[in-house]
Short mmCIF file of C-alpha atoms and ligand atoms in Angstrom, two decimals:
data_model
loop_
_atom_site.label_atom_id
_atom_site.label_comp_id
_atom_site.label_asym_id
_atom_site.label_seq_id
_atom_site.Cartn_x
_atom_site.Cartn_y
_atom_site.Cartn_z
CA MET T 1 27.39 27.70 -13.75
CA ASN T 2 28.79 24.55 -12.20
CA LYS T 3 26.34 22.26 -10.44
CA ARG T 4 26.85 18.93 -8.76
CA ILE T 5 23.82 16.65 -9.00
CA ALA T 6 23.42 13.51 -6.89
CA VAL T 7 21.86 10.75 -8.99
CA ILE T 8 19.73 7.98 -7.54
CA ARG T 9 18.93 5.59 -10.36
CA GLY T 10 17.06 3.16 -8.14
CA ASP T 11 15.26 0.01 -9.24
CA GLY T 12 13.10 -1.30 -12.09
CA ILE T 13 12.83 1.29 -14.86
CA GLY T 14 14.69 3.83 -12.67
CA PRO T 15 18.11 3.47 -14.36
CA GLU T 16 16.76 3.80 -17.93
CA ILE T 17 14.62 6.88 -17.28
CA VAL T 18 17.38 8.61 -15.30
CA GLU T 19 19.82 7.94 -18.16
CA GLN T 20 17.58 9.94 -20.50
CA ALA T 21 17.09 12.78 -18.01
CA ILE T 22 20.88 13.05 -17.69
CA ALA T 23 21.21 13.14 -21.48
CA VAL T 24 18.74 16.04 -21.51
CA LEU T 25 20.62 17.87 -18.74
CA ASP T 26 23.83 17.42 -20.75
CA ALA T 27 22.11 18.87 -23.82
CA VAL T 28 21.06 21.88 -21.70
CA ALA T 29 24.62 22.26 -20.37
CA ARG T 30 26.00 22.30 -23.94
CA ARG T 31 23.47 24.81 -25.23
CA PHE T 32 23.65 27.20 -22.26
CA GLY T 33 27.31 26.80 -21.31
CA HIS T 34 26.89 25.18 -17.90
CA GLN T 35 28.73 22.31 -16.33
CA PHE T 36 26.81 19.58 -14.54
CA THR T 37 28.66 16.82 -12.72
CA TYR T 38 26.93 13.73 -11.43
CA ALA T 39 27.56 11.78 -8.24
CA GLU T 40 26.01 8.33 -7.94
CA ALA T 41 24.01 7.66 -4.77
CA PRO T 42 22.66 4.09 -4.63
CA MET T 43 19.32 3.82 -2.86
CA GLY T 44 16.39 1.41 -2.70
CA GLY T 45 16.39 -2.27 -3.55
CA CYS T 46 19.74 -2.13 -5.32
CA ALA T 47 21.28 -0.64 -2.15
CA ILE T 48 19.75 -3.42 -0.05
CA ASP T 49 21.39 -5.94 -2.40
CA GLY T 50 24.78 -4.22 -2.33
CA TRP T 51 25.01 -2.67 1.15
CA GLY T 52 22.27 -4.39 3.17
CA VAL T 53 20.34 -1.14 3.76
CA PRO T 54 18.05 0.94 1.50
CA LEU T 55 19.92 4.22 2.15
CA PRO T 56 23.65 3.72 2.77
CA GLU T 57 25.26 6.52 4.80
CA GLU T 58 27.56 7.36 1.90
CA SER T 59 24.60 7.90 -0.41
CA LEU T 60 22.95 10.20 2.11
CA GLN T 61 26.18 12.23 2.42
CA THR T 62 26.44 12.45 -1.37
CA CYS T 63 22.90 13.88 -1.51
CA LEU T 64 23.51 16.30 1.37
CA SER T 65 26.69 17.62 -0.25
CA SER T 66 25.23 18.09 -3.74
CA ASP T 67 23.35 21.04 -5.19
CA SER T 68 20.33 18.86 -5.91
CA VAL T 69 19.18 15.27 -6.25
CA LEU T 70 17.67 13.49 -9.26
CA LEU T 71 15.80 10.26 -8.55
CA GLY T 72 14.31 7.59 -10.83
CA ALA T 73 12.19 5.17 -8.81
CA VAL T 74 12.75 2.62 -6.06
CA GLY T 75 11.20 -0.68 -5.01
CA GLY T 76 9.90 -3.88 -6.55
CA PRO T 77 8.52 -7.32 -5.67
CA LYS T 78 12.04 -8.69 -5.18
CA TRP T 79 12.23 -6.83 -1.83
CA ASP T 80 8.66 -7.44 -0.64
CA ALA T 81 9.85 -9.89 2.00
CA GLN T 82 12.17 -7.32 3.62
CA PRO T 83 11.22 -6.29 7.18
CA PRO T 84 9.35 -2.92 7.28
CA HIS T 85 12.39 -0.93 8.47
CA ASN T 86 14.50 -2.24 5.59
CA ARG T 87 12.18 -1.89 2.61
CA PRO T 88 13.34 0.15 -0.41
CA GLU T 89 10.63 2.77 0.29
CA ARG T 90 12.15 3.27 3.73
CA GLY T 91 15.27 4.66 2.04
CA LEU T 92 13.18 7.28 0.26
CA LEU T 93 11.41 8.29 3.47
CA GLN T 94 14.75 8.54 5.33
CA LEU T 95 16.19 10.67 2.55
CA ARG T 96 13.20 13.05 2.50
CA SER T 97 13.42 13.42 6.26
CA ALA T 98 17.22 13.80 6.44
CA MET T 99 17.14 16.46 3.71
CA GLY T 100 14.29 18.27 5.50
CA LEU T 101 12.09 18.20 2.38
CA PHE T 102 8.75 19.19 3.87
CA SER T 103 6.95 20.36 0.74
CA ASN T 104 6.28 18.15 -2.24
CA ILE T 105 4.86 19.79 -5.34
CA ARG T 106 3.06 17.64 -7.88
CA PRO T 107 1.59 19.44 -10.87
CA ALA T 108 -1.45 17.98 -12.63
CA ARG T 109 -2.15 19.35 -16.04
CA ILE T 110 -3.34 18.09 -19.36
CA PHE T 111 -0.90 18.38 -22.23
CA PRO T 112 -3.04 19.63 -25.14
CA GLN T 113 -1.39 17.01 -27.38
CA LEU T 114 -2.57 14.24 -25.02
CA SER T 115 -6.10 15.43 -24.27
CA ALA T 116 -7.54 12.25 -25.78
CA ALA T 117 -5.82 10.25 -23.00
CA CYS T 118 -7.89 11.96 -20.28
CA PRO T 119 -10.24 9.34 -18.80
CA LEU T 120 -12.83 11.95 -17.78
CA ARG T 121 -15.88 12.84 -19.87
CA GLN T 122 -14.90 15.21 -22.66
CA ASP T 123 -17.03 18.12 -21.44
CA ILE T 124 -15.30 17.89 -18.04
CA ALA T 125 -11.82 17.66 -19.56
CA GLU T 126 -12.54 20.63 -21.82
CA ARG T 127 -13.02 22.89 -18.81
CA GLY T 128 -9.28 22.39 -18.27
CA ILE T 129 -7.08 20.63 -15.75
CA ASP T 130 -4.22 22.70 -14.40
CA PHE T 131 -3.53 22.57 -10.69
CA VAL T 132 -0.75 21.61 -8.30
CA VAL T 133 -0.84 19.48 -5.21
CA VAL T 134 1.36 20.74 -2.37
CA ARG T 135 1.81 17.72 -0.13
CA GLU T 136 3.34 17.86 3.35
CA LEU T 137 6.12 15.29 3.09
CA ILE T 138 7.90 14.59 6.37
CA GLY T 139 5.19 14.55 9.01
CA GLY T 140 1.91 12.84 9.81
CA VAL T 141 1.31 9.13 9.96
CA TYR T 142 4.30 8.35 7.72
CA PHE T 143 6.64 9.46 10.48
CA GLY T 144 4.64 8.62 13.60
CA ARG T 145 5.41 5.62 15.78
CA HIS T 146 4.61 2.31 14.09
CA SER T 147 4.18 -0.96 15.96
CA THR T 148 2.75 -4.42 15.67
CA GLU T 149 2.22 -6.37 18.88
CA THR T 150 0.11 -9.20 20.26
CA VAL T 151 -2.70 -8.07 22.52
CA GLU T 152 -5.03 -10.58 24.13
CA GLY T 153 -3.99 -13.29 21.76
CA GLU T 154 -4.38 -11.37 18.49
CA ALA T 155 -2.13 -9.14 16.45
CA LYS T 156 -2.61 -5.41 16.83
CA ALA T 157 -0.97 -2.79 14.61
CA THR T 158 -0.71 0.92 15.40
CA ASP T 159 0.42 3.93 13.34
CA ILE T 160 0.42 7.30 15.06
CA MET T 161 -0.55 10.43 13.12
CA SER T 162 0.57 13.72 14.61
CA TYR T 163 1.30 17.25 13.42
CA THR T 164 2.77 20.29 15.10
CA GLU T 165 1.74 23.86 14.30
CA SER T 166 5.13 24.68 12.81
CA GLU T 167 5.03 21.65 10.51
CA ILE T 168 1.69 22.85 9.15
CA ARG T 169 2.64 26.52 8.99
CA ARG T 170 5.74 26.08 6.82
CA VAL T 171 4.00 24.01 4.16
CA ALA T 172 0.99 26.35 4.20
CA HIS T 173 3.33 29.23 3.30
CA VAL T 174 4.61 27.24 0.34
CA ALA T 175 1.04 26.69 -0.84
CA PHE T 176 0.06 30.37 -0.60
CA GLN T 177 3.26 31.50 -2.29
CA THR T 178 2.69 28.95 -5.06
CA ALA T 179 -0.85 30.30 -5.50
CA GLN T 180 0.48 33.85 -5.79
CA LYS T 181 2.38 32.76 -8.90
CA ARG T 182 -0.74 31.06 -10.31
CA ARG T 183 -4.47 31.78 -10.04
CA HIS T 184 -4.47 32.89 -6.39
CA HIS T 185 -6.68 30.14 -5.00
CA VAL T 186 -5.85 27.54 -2.34
CA THR T 187 -7.97 24.53 -1.37
CA SER T 188 -6.83 23.04 1.93
CA ILE T 189 -7.88 19.41 2.29
CA ASP T 190 -8.41 17.68 5.62
CA LYS T 191 -10.76 15.46 7.62
CA ALA T 192 -11.57 18.04 10.30
CA ASN T 193 -14.95 16.44 11.02
CA VAL T 194 -13.09 13.45 12.52
CA LEU T 195 -9.38 14.05 13.15
CA ASP T 196 -7.65 16.31 15.68
CA THR T 197 -4.64 16.67 13.38
CA SER T 198 -7.05 18.00 10.73
CA ARG T 199 -8.68 20.46 13.12
CA LEU T 200 -5.22 21.84 13.93
CA TRP T 201 -4.38 21.81 10.21
CA ARG T 202 -7.48 23.87 9.43
CA ARG T 203 -6.79 26.43 12.16
CA VAL T 204 -3.13 26.97 11.22
CA VAL T 205 -3.78 27.16 7.47
CA SER T 206 -6.52 29.76 8.13
CA GLU T 207 -4.09 31.82 10.23
CA VAL T 208 -1.42 31.70 7.53
CA ALA T 209 -4.03 32.75 4.95
CA GLU T 210 -4.36 36.13 6.69
CA GLU T 211 -0.84 36.94 5.53
CA TYR T 212 -1.91 36.44 1.91
CA PRO T 213 -4.94 38.69 1.33
CA ASP T 214 -4.56 38.32 -2.45
CA VAL T 215 -5.17 34.54 -2.22
CA THR T 216 -8.56 32.99 -1.52
CA LEU T 217 -8.72 29.94 0.75
CA ARG T 218 -11.37 27.30 1.12
CA HIS T 219 -11.37 24.10 3.14
CA MET T 220 -12.60 20.77 1.85
CA TYR T 221 -12.95 17.33 3.41
CA VAL T 222 -10.74 14.72 1.82
CA ASP T 223 -13.58 12.38 0.84
CA ASN T 224 -15.35 15.22 -0.95
CA ALA T 225 -12.05 16.27 -2.56
CA ALA T 226 -11.57 12.78 -4.00
CA MET T 227 -15.00 13.14 -5.60
CA GLN T 228 -14.55 16.76 -6.77
CA LEU T 229 -11.30 15.82 -8.51
CA VAL T 230 -13.20 13.64 -10.96
CA ARG T 231 -16.42 15.69 -11.00
CA ASP T 232 -14.82 19.04 -11.89
CA PRO T 233 -11.04 19.33 -11.58
CA SER T 234 -11.12 22.81 -13.17
CA GLN T 235 -12.14 24.21 -9.75
CA PHE T 236 -8.65 23.59 -8.31
CA ASP T 237 -5.60 25.85 -8.52
CA VAL T 238 -3.40 24.91 -5.53
CA ILE T 239 -4.29 22.03 -3.22
CA VAL T 240 -2.48 21.79 0.12
CA THR T 241 -2.80 18.72 2.29
CA GLU T 242 -1.08 16.45 4.78
CA ASN T 243 1.23 13.60 3.87
CA LEU T 244 -1.09 10.58 3.52
CA PHE T 245 -3.99 12.47 1.93
CA GLY T 246 -1.48 14.03 -0.46
CA ASP T 247 -0.07 10.65 -1.39
CA ILE T 248 -3.51 9.38 -2.34
CA LEU T 249 -4.91 12.50 -4.00
CA SER T 250 -1.77 13.13 -6.05
CA ASP T 251 -2.09 9.68 -7.64
CA GLU T 252 -5.71 10.44 -8.45
CA ALA T 253 -4.71 13.86 -9.79
CA SER T 254 -2.09 12.37 -12.09
CA GLN T 255 -4.43 9.72 -13.41
CA ILE T 256 -7.09 12.21 -14.49
CA THR T 257 -4.51 13.86 -16.73
CA GLY T 258 -4.32 10.49 -18.48
CA SER T 259 -0.60 10.12 -18.27
CA ILE T 260 1.03 9.28 -14.95
CA GLY T 261 4.28 8.70 -16.88
CA MET T 262 4.44 12.41 -17.73
CA ILE T 263 4.22 13.96 -14.27
CA PRO T 264 7.26 15.25 -12.38
CA SER T 265 7.54 16.30 -8.77
CA SER T 266 9.80 18.46 -6.65
CA SER T 267 10.47 18.19 -2.94
CA LEU T 268 12.01 21.15 -1.18
CA GLY T 269 12.87 22.27 2.33
CA GLU T 270 14.20 25.61 3.56
CA GLY T 271 17.06 25.96 1.08
CA THR T 272 17.34 25.47 -2.67
CA ARG T 273 18.56 21.86 -2.55
CA GLY T 274 15.70 19.66 -3.68
CA LEU T 275 14.82 16.14 -4.67
CA TYR T 276 13.31 15.73 -8.13
CA GLU T 277 11.58 12.61 -9.35
CA PRO T 278 8.74 11.41 -11.56
CA ILE T 279 5.65 10.51 -9.56
CA HIS T 280 5.27 7.03 -11.04
CA GLY T 281 6.87 3.93 -9.56
CA SER T 282 9.59 1.52 -10.66
CA ALA T 283 7.33 -0.52 -13.02
CA PRO T 284 9.29 -3.81 -12.65
CA ASP T 285 7.10 -5.48 -15.30
CA ILE T 286 8.66 -3.42 -18.10
CA ALA T 287 12.12 -2.80 -16.58
CA GLY T 288 15.10 -3.18 -18.91
CA GLN T 289 12.94 -3.42 -22.04
CA ASP T 290 13.36 0.17 -23.26
CA LYS T 291 9.58 0.63 -22.96
CA ALA T 292 9.39 3.17 -20.11
CA ASN T 293 8.33 6.77 -20.69
CA PRO T 294 11.22 9.02 -19.57
CA ILE T 295 9.20 12.26 -19.81
CA GLY T 296 8.19 12.39 -16.11
CA THR T 297 11.87 12.26 -15.12
CA ILE T 298 12.92 14.70 -17.86
CA LEU T 299 10.29 17.18 -16.65
CA ALA T 300 11.52 16.60 -13.08
CA ALA T 301 14.99 17.62 -14.31
CA ALA T 302 13.36 20.76 -15.77
CA MET T 303 11.86 21.51 -12.34
CA MET T 304 15.33 21.13 -10.82
CA LEU T 305 16.71 23.69 -13.28
CA ARG T 306 13.88 26.09 -12.44
CA TYR T 307 13.57 25.74 -8.66
CA SER T 308 17.00 24.68 -7.41
CA PHE T 309 19.24 26.40 -9.95
CA SER T 310 17.07 29.42 -10.93
CA MET T 311 17.60 28.53 -14.59
CA SER T 312 14.20 29.38 -16.03
CA ALA T 313 15.26 29.78 -19.68
CA GLU T 314 16.89 26.35 -19.46
CA ALA T 315 13.78 24.83 -17.87
CA ASP T 316 11.61 26.41 -20.56
CA ALA T 317 13.86 24.89 -23.22
CA VAL T 318 13.35 21.40 -21.78
CA GLU T 319 9.59 21.80 -21.46
CA GLN T 320 9.34 23.16 -24.99
CA ALA T 321 11.43 20.27 -26.33
CA VAL T 322 9.04 17.81 -24.66
CA SER T 323 6.04 19.60 -26.15
CA ALA T 324 7.67 19.64 -29.58
CA ALA T 325 8.38 15.90 -29.46
CA LEU T 326 4.75 15.25 -28.54
CA LYS T 327 3.53 17.63 -31.23
CA ASP T 328 5.60 15.70 -33.75
CA GLY T 329 3.61 12.60 -32.81
CA LEU T 330 6.27 10.75 -30.81
CA ARG T 331 4.77 8.55 -28.08
CA CYS T 332 5.95 5.93 -25.62
CA GLY T 333 3.70 2.94 -25.04
CA ASP T 334 1.79 4.42 -22.09
CA ILE T 335 0.55 7.40 -24.13
CA MET T 336 0.40 5.80 -27.57
CA ALA T 337 -2.54 6.92 -29.75
CA PRO T 338 -3.69 6.10 -33.30
CA GLY T 339 -1.63 7.84 -35.98
CA CYS T 340 1.32 8.50 -33.67
CA THR T 341 4.83 7.01 -33.77
CA LEU T 342 5.73 4.53 -31.03
CA VAL T 343 9.22 5.09 -29.62
CA GLY T 344 11.17 3.50 -26.79
CA CYS T 345 12.65 5.16 -23.74
CA ARG T 346 16.02 5.87 -25.33
CA GLU T 347 14.63 7.20 -28.59
CA MET T 348 12.22 9.49 -26.76
CA GLY T 349 15.15 10.85 -24.74
CA GLN T 350 17.24 11.38 -27.87
CA GLU T 351 14.41 13.09 -29.73
CA ILE T 352 13.89 15.50 -26.82
CA CYS T 353 17.66 16.23 -26.70
CA ARG T 354 17.63 17.02 -30.43
CA ARG T 355 14.92 19.63 -29.81
CA ILE T 356 16.84 21.51 -27.08
C1 IPM P 401 5.13 8.59 -3.44
C2 IPM P 401 5.27 7.14 -3.10
C3 IPM P 401 5.95 7.01 -1.76
C4 IPM P 401 5.08 7.69 -0.73
C5 IPM P 401 6.29 5.57 -1.36
C6 IPM P 401 7.17 4.91 -2.38
C7 IPM P 401 6.91 5.52 0.00
O1 IPM P 401 4.03 6.51 -3.14
O2 IPM P 401 6.17 9.28 -3.55
O3 IPM P 401 4.00 9.06 -3.58
O4 IPM P 401 4.11 7.08 -0.25
O5 IPM P 401 5.36 8.85 -0.41
MG1 MG P 402 2.45 7.78 -3.79
#
């Protein structure tokens, strides 16, 4: 198969981790007889430097005309002084919205080889951590009206949170269908004791649940969910939640696996074109030093193979190569453990390629 992949290297460690993910995709192409071509799409701080905006129109068109998009990470302190509408993160939000990517899937699971990195008590970790967060990605307070004004002599800031039924319904379907391929259990997270958007969320998710009698649904308040995630994460299979809650809980979910550098994510809309990225940020403090862990991005590339290109054998090959490298004791700095071999970003990428 021939596939055209838009590549957003981004800022900080973005370029180095994306380089390794591309090397892995090339190894897959060689082994399985595919052809992947790459189209550069500058976005984030580097695009602000070069084009004055975080998402140049040409980059957006490149993404919209490709089969899928691979992203490293964007942002950094260099652009902190940018006005809100021109921050690097703004480019990412515009891209998600323009591509219609309403569902963001973030798996949280413990790699057996890294179980010692789990910060939870051992008896809790041993019950297992293997769930996915399905986060609504282009609605809610992220995309409501934002303003800062002066009212009666003091500054006043406002961010509007709103949801429509259809926005909730489509992501709920994704959650139930994801659960059907897993352990058939959905936890919908909201703040329905306080927020109208959450009360609507709860009603619509319950209605959608009736179409999936083989999946059990329960509702949980977001404050309780934050607590349950560290008390007993084994109780979760699929979590579905709105944009801001999902942003926060998915960071918590990744941290309890002990290795935020290992976690990929996929964002999809109605079609098969998706955006695939690691969930960690641009880590400017270690950028350009060959210290970053490329595994989150490499596993994101595996998700692209699986979900956008329907290449499951190829995705399996990547995931198995990552497992094999870990089993052989190779570790980047963020997951280093006694008795293991410390490798840099490039060497980790090469070792994974060798195992494909
Ligand atoms: C994420 C990030 C983004 C978000 C930022 C960079 C805008 O934190 O993908 O989780 O809040 O969605
Ligand atoms: Mg986040």
